Amino acid sequence: MLSSYSIQEAVLSRNLFIKCGGAAVCWDDFAAWCYVLQQCNLLRWLETTDITANKGSGSPRLERLSFSGGATINSLQADRLQGLMLQEKEYLLNSLVRTRYAQATEAKDKIYGVLGISNAKIAPDYSTSKSARDVYHEACLTQVPELIYELLSCVDHDKPMKPSWIPDWSSPRVTEALGYSTKAWTLYRCGWKAVSEGNTFAGRPTKVLVSEDRQQVTLSGILFDKLKVVGCVIEEPILSIDNSQYDNVGWASYVQLVKATMATYEKQEHSCPYSSIYEAFWRTLVAGRDGSGTSAPTQEHSEVFSLILDSITGQMPSLPGQSYSPRRQKGFFTLDSLRTRKPAKTLEDLRAAFRAAITMRRFAVTEKGYFTLVPRGTLEGDEIVVFDKACVPFVVRKTNSEDGSSRLYQLLGEGYVHGAMQGEVLDVPNLQFGDLTSV
């Protein structure tokens, strides 16, 4: 595992070599080899094989989610090429995200160790009067207001910290971001409406106010819904076709959660926001995207997921709204079909999307019946907020100021709400943007 300062040295070096024992190789040659591994999906295969091999070993999932060696090399090479081609240094936030996997004996060095490759002007301070959390706070304030939503997407904590909207850079991220990268705008725009078809530019928030003590940030948002039922955290999500009922038991519990919740809603004559429970369910579990993270999943993905789901429940259909192709109805499309040619490639892509969306997150259902993916620290009663011009929604927890005079919110992290990712919330009657303050 690389340290923050080692990353900075590697990125800034002009003639870089790697030495192991008596062997030495040019960095650029080694990086090109790692790039080929990535492009032909061998890196993904190696990572998937490692997860499967370690299943049941008892080793902590939080440690195994750190970058693989090949992915680390590719990330560093991207930084090096950017530094060679561009005269301007990149945003500090981008550097922090790229190096979040790195180790640092001194927690402050997660910031100070990348100052040489970023555009931030921060003076290192190793005095005991300034904590690592203070340094993270100072660093993040340099990225506000321009990158406020990207900053909030970096929050990935078990429990809210103070302030809750400042990420903990001392720990590697254990989920894959939904709304950080620019490619997220090709799929999500929950806080704005496109002016024309194909318009993916959202602009920036209309309001970002930081309090005088710099502990609070106020944004314009809509409190859309509350979480009614929250499922378990999925640490090692897989879509197994070998022993589907046993290997898929974690996320399979969500099926029973959906059935129980929908049955309760029917008794209360509560209208469901979805015409097909099945479509909403499986698309939520992949966060509405395929393995590339840039496109919506296809009908082929749906058919593969349907096959695996039915093998788990032993029912056809497993959920309302589940339909079947003629080949499936005639028994020509089985689990064995997923081991060959195009179905096998579709399964591989579906698994990549599934892991990216649900690893270390929870599936939940809101009071209005929406299916969501939420941070692992989410509890029943937490709320979904849609910020003005943000691409993804966020989960917040209501709290009060110390004197009880004002209502504030702790930020838990980003989420996915099926049926609310294309600005639908903006058309809901009696819902308007208002000030929401995070602490």
Coordinates of C-alpha atoms in Angstrom, one line a residue:
M1 CA 0.0 0.0 0.0
L2 CA 1.4 3.4 -1.0
S3 CA 1.6 6.4 1.3
S4 CA 0.3 9.8 0.4
Y5 CA 3.8 11.3 -0.1
S6 CA 4.9 8.3 -2.2
I7 CA 2.0 9.0 -4.5
Q8 CA 3.0 12.7 -4.8
E9 CA 6.6 11.7 -5.6
A10 CA 5.4 9.2 -8.2
V11 CA 3.1 11.7 -9.9
L12 CA 5.7 14.5 -10.0
S13 CA 8.7 12.4 -11.1
R14 CA 9.8 12.8 -14.7
N15 CA 11.9 9.6 -15.0
L16 CA 10.3 6.9 -12.9
F17 CA 11.4 3.3 -12.4
I18 CA 10.1 0.4 -10.3
K19 CA 12.6 -1.8 -8.6
C20 CA 11.9 -5.2 -6.9
G21 CA 15.1 -6.9 -5.7
G22 CA 17.5 -7.0 -8.6
A23 CA 14.9 -6.3 -11.2
A24 CA 14.0 -2.9 -12.5
V25 CA 11.3 -1.8 -15.0
C26 CA 10.3 1.5 -16.5
W27 CA 7.2 2.9 -14.9
D28 CA 5.5 3.7 -18.2
D29 CA 6.0 0.2 -19.5
F30 CA 4.6 -1.3 -16.4
A31 CA 1.6 1.1 -16.4
A32 CA 0.9 0.2 -20.0
W33 CA 0.7 -3.4 -19.1
C34 CA -1.7 -2.7 -16.2
Y35 CA -3.8 -0.6 -18.6
V36 CA -4.1 -3.6 -21.0
L37 CA -5.2 -5.7 -18.1
Q38 CA -7.9 -3.2 -17.3
Q39 CA -9.1 -2.8 -20.9
C40 CA -9.5 -6.5 -21.4
N41 CA -11.4 -6.9 -18.1
L42 CA -8.7 -9.1 -16.5
L43 CA -8.4 -6.8 -13.5
R44 CA -12.2 -7.1 -12.9
W45 CA -11.9 -10.9 -13.2
L46 CA -9.0 -11.0 -10.7
E47 CA -10.8 -8.8 -8.2
T48 CA -14.0 -10.9 -8.5
T49 CA -12.0 -14.1 -8.1
D50 CA -10.3 -12.7 -5.0
I51 CA -13.7 -11.8 -3.4
T52 CA -15.0 -15.3 -4.2
A53 CA -11.9 -17.0 -2.8
N54 CA -12.1 -14.9 0.4
K55 CA -15.8 -15.5 1.0
G56 CA -16.3 -16.9 4.4
S57 CA -12.6 -16.4 5.4
G58 CA -13.6 -13.9 8.1
S59 CA -11.3 -11.2 6.8
P60 CA -12.8 -7.7 7.1
R61 CA -14.6 -6.5 4.0
L62 CA -13.5 -2.9 4.7
E63 CA -9.9 -3.9 4.1
R64 CA -10.5 -5.9 0.9
L65 CA -12.3 -3.0 -0.7
S66 CA -9.1 -1.0 -1.1
F67 CA -7.6 -0.6 -4.6
S68 CA -6.0 -3.6 -6.3
G69 CA -2.4 -3.2 -7.4
G70 CA -3.4 -2.8 -11.1
A71 CA -6.1 -0.2 -10.3
T72 CA -3.6 1.8 -8.2
I73 CA -1.0 1.9 -11.0
N74 CA -3.7 3.0 -13.5
S75 CA -4.9 5.8 -11.2
L76 CA -1.3 7.0 -10.6
Q77 CA -0.6 7.0 -14.3
A78 CA -3.7 9.0 -15.0
D79 CA -2.4 11.6 -12.5
R80 CA 1.0 11.6 -14.1
L81 CA -0.3 12.1 -17.6
Q82 CA -2.5 14.9 -16.5
G83 CA 0.4 16.6 -14.8
L84 CA 2.5 16.3 -17.9
M85 CA -0.1 17.6 -20.3
L86 CA -1.8 20.3 -18.2
Q87 CA -0.2 23.4 -16.9
E88 CA -2.8 23.9 -14.2
K89 CA -3.0 21.6 -11.2
E90 CA -6.2 19.9 -10.5
Y91 CA -8.7 20.5 -7.7
L92 CA -7.6 19.3 -4.3
L93 CA -10.8 17.3 -4.0
N94 CA -9.9 15.3 -7.1
S95 CA -6.5 14.5 -5.6
L96 CA -8.1 13.4 -2.3
V97 CA -10.5 11.1 -4.1
R98 CA -7.8 9.6 -6.2
T99 CA -5.5 8.9 -3.2
R100 CA -8.1 8.0 -0.6
Y101 CA -6.8 4.4 -0.6
A102 CA -3.3 5.5 0.5
Q103 CA -1.9 5.0 3.9
A104 CA -0.5 7.8 6.2
T105 CA 1.2 7.3 9.5
E106 CA 0.2 10.9 10.3
A107 CA -3.5 11.4 9.5
K108 CA -2.9 15.0 8.5
D109 CA -0.7 13.8 5.6
K110 CA -3.7 12.5 3.7
I111 CA -4.1 16.3 2.9
Y112 CA -0.5 17.6 3.2
G113 CA 0.8 14.6 1.2
V114 CA -1.0 15.7 -2.0
L115 CA -0.6 19.5 -1.9
G116 CA 2.1 19.3 -4.5
I117 CA -0.2 17.9 -7.1
S118 CA -3.3 20.0 -6.4
N119 CA -4.1 23.7 -6.6
A120 CA -4.9 24.3 -2.9
K121 CA -2.9 26.7 -0.9
I122 CA -2.8 25.3 2.6
A123 CA 0.1 25.7 5.0
P124 CA 0.9 22.4 6.8
D125 CA 0.4 22.6 10.6
Y126 CA 1.6 19.6 12.6
S127 CA 1.0 21.3 16.0
T128 CA -1.1 19.4 18.6
S129 CA -3.5 22.3 18.7
K130 CA -4.8 21.3 15.3
S131 CA -6.4 17.9 14.9
A132 CA -6.5 15.8 11.7
R133 CA -10.2 16.5 11.6
D134 CA -9.5 20.3 11.7
V135 CA -7.1 19.8 8.7
Y136 CA -9.8 17.9 6.7
H137 CA -12.3 20.6 7.5
E138 CA -9.9 23.3 6.3
A139 CA -9.1 21.5 3.1
C140 CA -12.7 20.9 2.2
L141 CA -13.7 24.5 2.8
T142 CA -11.3 25.4 -0.1
Q143 CA -13.5 23.4 -2.4
V144 CA -16.7 25.2 -1.5
P145 CA -18.9 26.3 -3.1
E146 CA -17.7 25.1 -6.5
L147 CA -17.6 21.4 -5.6
I148 CA -20.1 21.2 -2.8
Y149 CA -22.1 18.3 -4.2
E150 CA -19.0 16.4 -5.2
L151 CA -17.8 16.9 -1.6
L152 CA -21.0 15.6 -0.2
S153 CA -20.8 12.5 -2.4
C154 CA -17.5 11.7 -0.7
V155 CA -19.1 11.3 2.7
D156 CA -18.9 7.6 3.5
H157 CA -19.1 7.0 7.2
D158 CA -20.5 4.4 9.5
K159 CA -21.8 7.2 11.8
P160 CA -22.2 10.9 11.4
M161 CA -19.1 12.9 12.3
K162 CA -18.7 16.6 13.2
P163 CA -19.3 18.3 10.9
S164 CA -21.2 15.5 9.1
W165 CA -20.7 17.1 5.7
I166 CA -16.9 16.8 5.9
P167 CA -15.6 13.4 4.6
D168 CA -13.2 11.3 6.8
W169 CA -10.1 11.2 4.5
S170 CA -8.3 9.0 7.0
S171 CA -10.3 5.9 5.9
P172 CA -10.6 4.4 2.4
R173 CA -14.0 4.6 0.8
V174 CA -16.0 1.3 1.0
T175 CA -18.7 2.2 -1.4
E176 CA -18.5 3.2 -5.0
A177 CA -19.7 6.8 -5.5
L178 CA -23.0 7.4 -7.3
G179 CA -22.8 11.1 -7.9
Y180 CA -19.1 12.2 -7.8
S181 CA -17.8 11.7 -11.3
T182 CA -19.0 13.7 -14.3
K183 CA -20.3 10.5 -15.9
A184 CA -23.1 10.5 -13.2
W185 CA -24.7 13.4 -15.0
T186 CA -25.4 11.2 -18.0
L187 CA -27.8 9.1 -15.9
Y188 CA -29.0 11.2 -13.0
R189 CA -30.4 14.6 -12.6
C190 CA -32.7 14.4 -9.6
G191 CA -32.4 18.1 -8.6
W192 CA -33.0 19.7 -12.0
K193 CA -34.9 19.4 -15.2
A194 CA -33.2 19.2 -18.6
V195 CA -33.9 22.2 -20.8
S196 CA -33.7 20.0 -23.9
E197 CA -33.3 16.3 -24.7
G198 CA -29.7 15.2 -24.2
N199 CA -28.8 18.2 -22.1
T200 CA -26.7 16.8 -19.2
F201 CA -25.3 20.1 -17.8
A202 CA -26.8 20.8 -14.4
G203 CA -24.9 24.0 -13.4
R204 CA -24.1 24.7 -9.8
P205 CA -26.3 25.2 -6.7
T206 CA -28.1 28.5 -6.3
K207 CA -27.3 28.7 -2.6
V208 CA -24.3 27.6 -0.5
L209 CA -23.9 29.4 2.8
V210 CA -21.2 28.5 5.3
S211 CA -21.8 29.7 8.9
E212 CA -19.4 32.1 10.6
D213 CA -17.9 29.3 12.7
R214 CA -17.6 27.2 9.5
Q215 CA -19.4 24.2 11.1
Q216 CA -22.6 24.5 9.2
V217 CA -23.5 24.6 5.5
T218 CA -26.9 25.7 4.2
L219 CA -28.2 24.5 0.8
S220 CA -31.5 24.8 -1.0
G221 CA -33.3 21.4 -0.9
I222 CA -36.6 19.5 -0.8
L223 CA -37.3 17.0 2.0
F224 CA -38.9 14.4 -0.3
D225 CA -39.6 11.4 1.8
K226 CA -38.9 9.4 5.0
L227 CA -37.5 5.9 5.2
K228 CA -40.0 3.4 6.5
V229 CA -38.2 0.1 6.3
V230 CA -34.4 -0.4 6.0
G231 CA -32.7 -3.7 5.0
C232 CA -29.4 -5.1 6.0
V233 CA -26.0 -4.0 4.9
I234 CA -24.6 -6.1 2.0
E235 CA -20.8 -6.6 2.5
E236 CA -20.1 -9.0 -0.3
P237 CA -22.8 -8.9 -3.0
I238 CA -22.7 -11.6 -5.6
L239 CA -25.1 -12.9 -8.1
S240 CA -24.3 -16.6 -7.8
I241 CA -25.7 -19.2 -10.2
D242 CA -23.9 -22.2 -8.6
N243 CA -25.6 -22.3 -5.3
S244 CA -28.0 -19.4 -5.7
Q245 CA -30.2 -20.0 -2.6
Y246 CA -27.3 -20.0 -0.3
D247 CA -24.8 -17.6 -1.8
N248 CA -27.4 -14.9 -2.5
V249 CA -29.1 -15.1 0.9
G250 CA -28.0 -11.5 1.9
W251 CA -29.7 -9.5 -0.8
A252 CA -32.5 -12.1 -1.2
S253 CA -33.8 -10.9 2.1
Y254 CA -34.8 -7.7 0.3
V255 CA -37.4 -9.7 -1.7
Q256 CA -39.2 -10.6 1.5
L257 CA -38.9 -7.0 2.7
V258 CA -40.5 -5.7 -0.4
K259 CA -43.4 -8.2 -0.2
A260 CA -44.1 -7.5 3.4
T261 CA -44.0 -3.7 2.9
M262 CA -46.2 -3.8 -0.2
A263 CA -48.7 -6.0 1.6
T264 CA -48.9 -3.4 4.4
Y265 CA -49.4 -0.6 1.9
E266 CA -52.2 -2.5 0.2
K267 CA -54.0 -3.0 3.6
Q268 CA -53.7 0.8 4.2
E269 CA -54.9 1.5 0.6
H270 CA -51.6 3.3 0.0
S271 CA -50.9 3.8 -3.7
C272 CA -47.6 2.4 -5.1
P273 CA -45.5 4.7 -7.3
Y274 CA -44.5 1.8 -9.6
S275 CA -46.4 0.0 -12.3
S276 CA -44.0 -3.0 -12.0
I277 CA -42.6 -3.9 -8.6
Y278 CA -40.1 -6.2 -10.2
E279 CA -38.7 -3.6 -12.6
A280 CA -38.3 -1.1 -9.8
F281 CA -36.7 -3.7 -7.5
W282 CA -34.0 -4.9 -9.8
R283 CA -33.2 -1.5 -11.3
T284 CA -32.7 -0.2 -7.8
L285 CA -30.3 -2.9 -6.9
V286 CA -28.0 -1.8 -9.8
A287 CA -28.7 1.9 -9.2
G288 CA -30.2 2.3 -12.6
R289 CA -26.9 1.7 -14.5
D290 CA -25.0 -1.1 -16.2
G291 CA -21.5 -2.3 -15.5
S292 CA -19.9 0.7 -17.3
G293 CA -21.7 3.1 -15.0
T294 CA -22.6 5.3 -18.0
S295 CA -25.6 3.7 -19.5
A296 CA -29.0 2.3 -18.3
P297 CA -29.3 -1.5 -18.0
T298 CA -31.0 -3.4 -20.8
Q299 CA -33.7 -6.0 -21.1
E300 CA -31.0 -8.6 -21.3
H301 CA -29.9 -7.6 -17.9
S302 CA -33.5 -7.9 -16.7
E303 CA -33.9 -11.4 -18.0
V304 CA -30.7 -12.6 -16.4
F305 CA -31.6 -11.1 -13.0
S306 CA -35.2 -12.5 -13.3
L307 CA -33.7 -16.0 -13.8
I308 CA -31.5 -15.8 -10.8
L309 CA -34.3 -14.3 -8.7
D310 CA -36.7 -17.1 -9.5
S311 CA -34.0 -19.7 -8.7
I312 CA -33.7 -18.2 -5.2
T313 CA -37.4 -17.9 -4.4
G314 CA -38.6 -21.1 -6.3
Q315 CA -41.5 -19.1 -7.7
M316 CA -42.5 -17.7 -11.1
P317 CA -43.1 -14.8 -10.8
S318 CA -41.2 -13.8 -7.7
L319 CA -42.5 -10.3 -7.7
P320 CA -45.5 -8.5 -9.3
G321 CA -44.8 -7.1 -12.8
Q322 CA -42.2 -9.8 -13.7
S323 CA -42.6 -10.8 -17.3
Y324 CA -41.0 -13.6 -19.3
S325 CA -39.6 -14.1 -22.8
P326 CA -40.8 -17.0 -24.9
R327 CA -37.5 -18.8 -24.5
R328 CA -37.8 -18.6 -20.7
Q329 CA -41.4 -19.8 -20.8
K330 CA -40.5 -22.8 -22.9
G331 CA -37.5 -23.7 -20.6
F332 CA -34.8 -22.9 -23.2
F333 CA -33.2 -20.2 -21.0
T334 CA -31.8 -21.7 -17.7
L335 CA -29.0 -21.0 -15.3
D336 CA -26.7 -23.2 -17.4
S337 CA -27.4 -20.7 -20.3
L338 CA -25.6 -18.0 -18.2
R339 CA -22.3 -19.9 -18.6
T340 CA -22.1 -19.5 -22.4
R341 CA -21.4 -16.7 -24.8
K342 CA -23.6 -13.6 -24.7
P343 CA -25.6 -14.5 -21.6
A344 CA -22.3 -15.0 -19.7
K345 CA -21.1 -11.5 -20.8
T346 CA -24.5 -10.1 -19.7
L347 CA -24.2 -11.8 -16.3
E348 CA -20.6 -10.4 -15.9
D349 CA -21.8 -6.9 -16.7
L350 CA -24.8 -7.3 -14.4
R351 CA -22.5 -8.5 -11.5
A352 CA -20.3 -5.4 -12.0
A353 CA -23.2 -3.1 -11.8
F354 CA -24.7 -4.9 -8.8
R355 CA -21.4 -4.8 -6.8
A356 CA -20.9 -1.1 -7.6
A357 CA -24.3 -0.1 -6.5
I358 CA -25.0 -2.2 -3.4
T359 CA -21.7 -3.0 -1.8
M360 CA -21.8 -1.7 1.8
R361 CA -25.2 0.0 1.3
R362 CA -28.7 -0.9 2.4
F363 CA -31.9 -1.4 0.4
A364 CA -34.8 0.5 1.9
V365 CA -38.5 1.5 1.2
T366 CA -39.8 4.9 1.9
E367 CA -43.1 6.0 3.4
K368 CA -44.4 6.8 -0.1
G369 CA -43.4 3.4 -1.3
Y370 CA -40.2 4.3 -3.2
F371 CA -37.3 1.8 -3.5
T372 CA -33.9 3.2 -2.5
L373 CA -30.3 2.5 -1.9
V374 CA -29.0 4.3 1.2
P375 CA -25.8 4.6 3.2
R376 CA -25.0 1.8 5.7
G377 CA -25.5 4.0 8.7
T378 CA -29.1 4.8 7.7
L379 CA -31.9 4.2 10.2
E380 CA -35.7 4.1 9.9
G381 CA -37.0 7.6 10.1
D382 CA -34.1 9.2 8.3
E383 CA -35.1 11.4 5.4
I384 CA -34.4 11.8 1.7
V385 CA -33.4 15.3 0.5
V386 CA -33.1 16.5 -3.1
F387 CA -30.8 19.5 -3.4
D388 CA -31.2 22.1 -6.0
K389 CA -29.3 21.0 -9.2
A390 CA -27.7 18.0 -7.6
C391 CA -27.6 14.8 -9.7
V392 CA -28.3 12.4 -6.8
P393 CA -30.4 12.6 -3.6
F394 CA -28.9 12.5 -0.1
V395 CA -29.9 10.9 3.2
V396 CA -30.1 13.2 6.2
R397 CA -31.0 12.8 9.9
K398 CA -32.9 15.4 11.8
T399 CA -31.3 16.9 14.8
N400 CA -31.6 20.2 16.8
S401 CA -29.2 22.9 17.7
E402 CA -27.7 22.9 21.2
D403 CA -30.2 25.4 22.5
G404 CA -33.1 23.7 20.6
S405 CA -34.0 26.9 18.7
S406 CA -33.5 25.6 15.2
R407 CA -33.8 22.3 13.3
L408 CA -30.7 21.0 11.7
Y409 CA -29.6 17.9 9.8
Q410 CA -26.7 15.5 9.8
L411 CA -25.6 14.3 6.4
L412 CA -25.4 10.5 6.1
G413 CA -24.4 10.2 2.5
E414 CA -25.6 9.9 -1.1
G415 CA -28.4 7.6 -2.2
Y416 CA -30.5 6.3 -5.1
V417 CA -34.3 6.6 -5.3
H418 CA -35.9 4.7 -8.2
G419 CA -38.4 7.0 -9.9
A420 CA -36.9 10.2 -8.6
M421 CA -33.6 10.4 -10.5
Q422 CA -34.8 12.4 -13.4
G423 CA -36.2 15.5 -11.6
E424 CA -39.6 13.9 -10.9
V425 CA -39.6 15.4 -7.4
L426 CA -39.7 18.9 -8.8
D427 CA -43.2 18.1 -10.3
V428 CA -44.7 16.8 -7.0
P429 CA -47.4 19.2 -5.8
N430 CA -46.8 21.1 -2.5
L431 CA -43.1 20.4 -2.5
Q432 CA -40.8 23.4 -2.8
F433 CA -37.1 24.2 -2.2
G434 CA -36.2 25.6 1.1
D435 CA -33.1 26.1 3.3
L436 CA -31.6 23.0 4.7
T437 CA -28.7 23.3 7.1
S438 CA -26.2 20.5 7.7
V439 CA -24.1 20.3 10.8

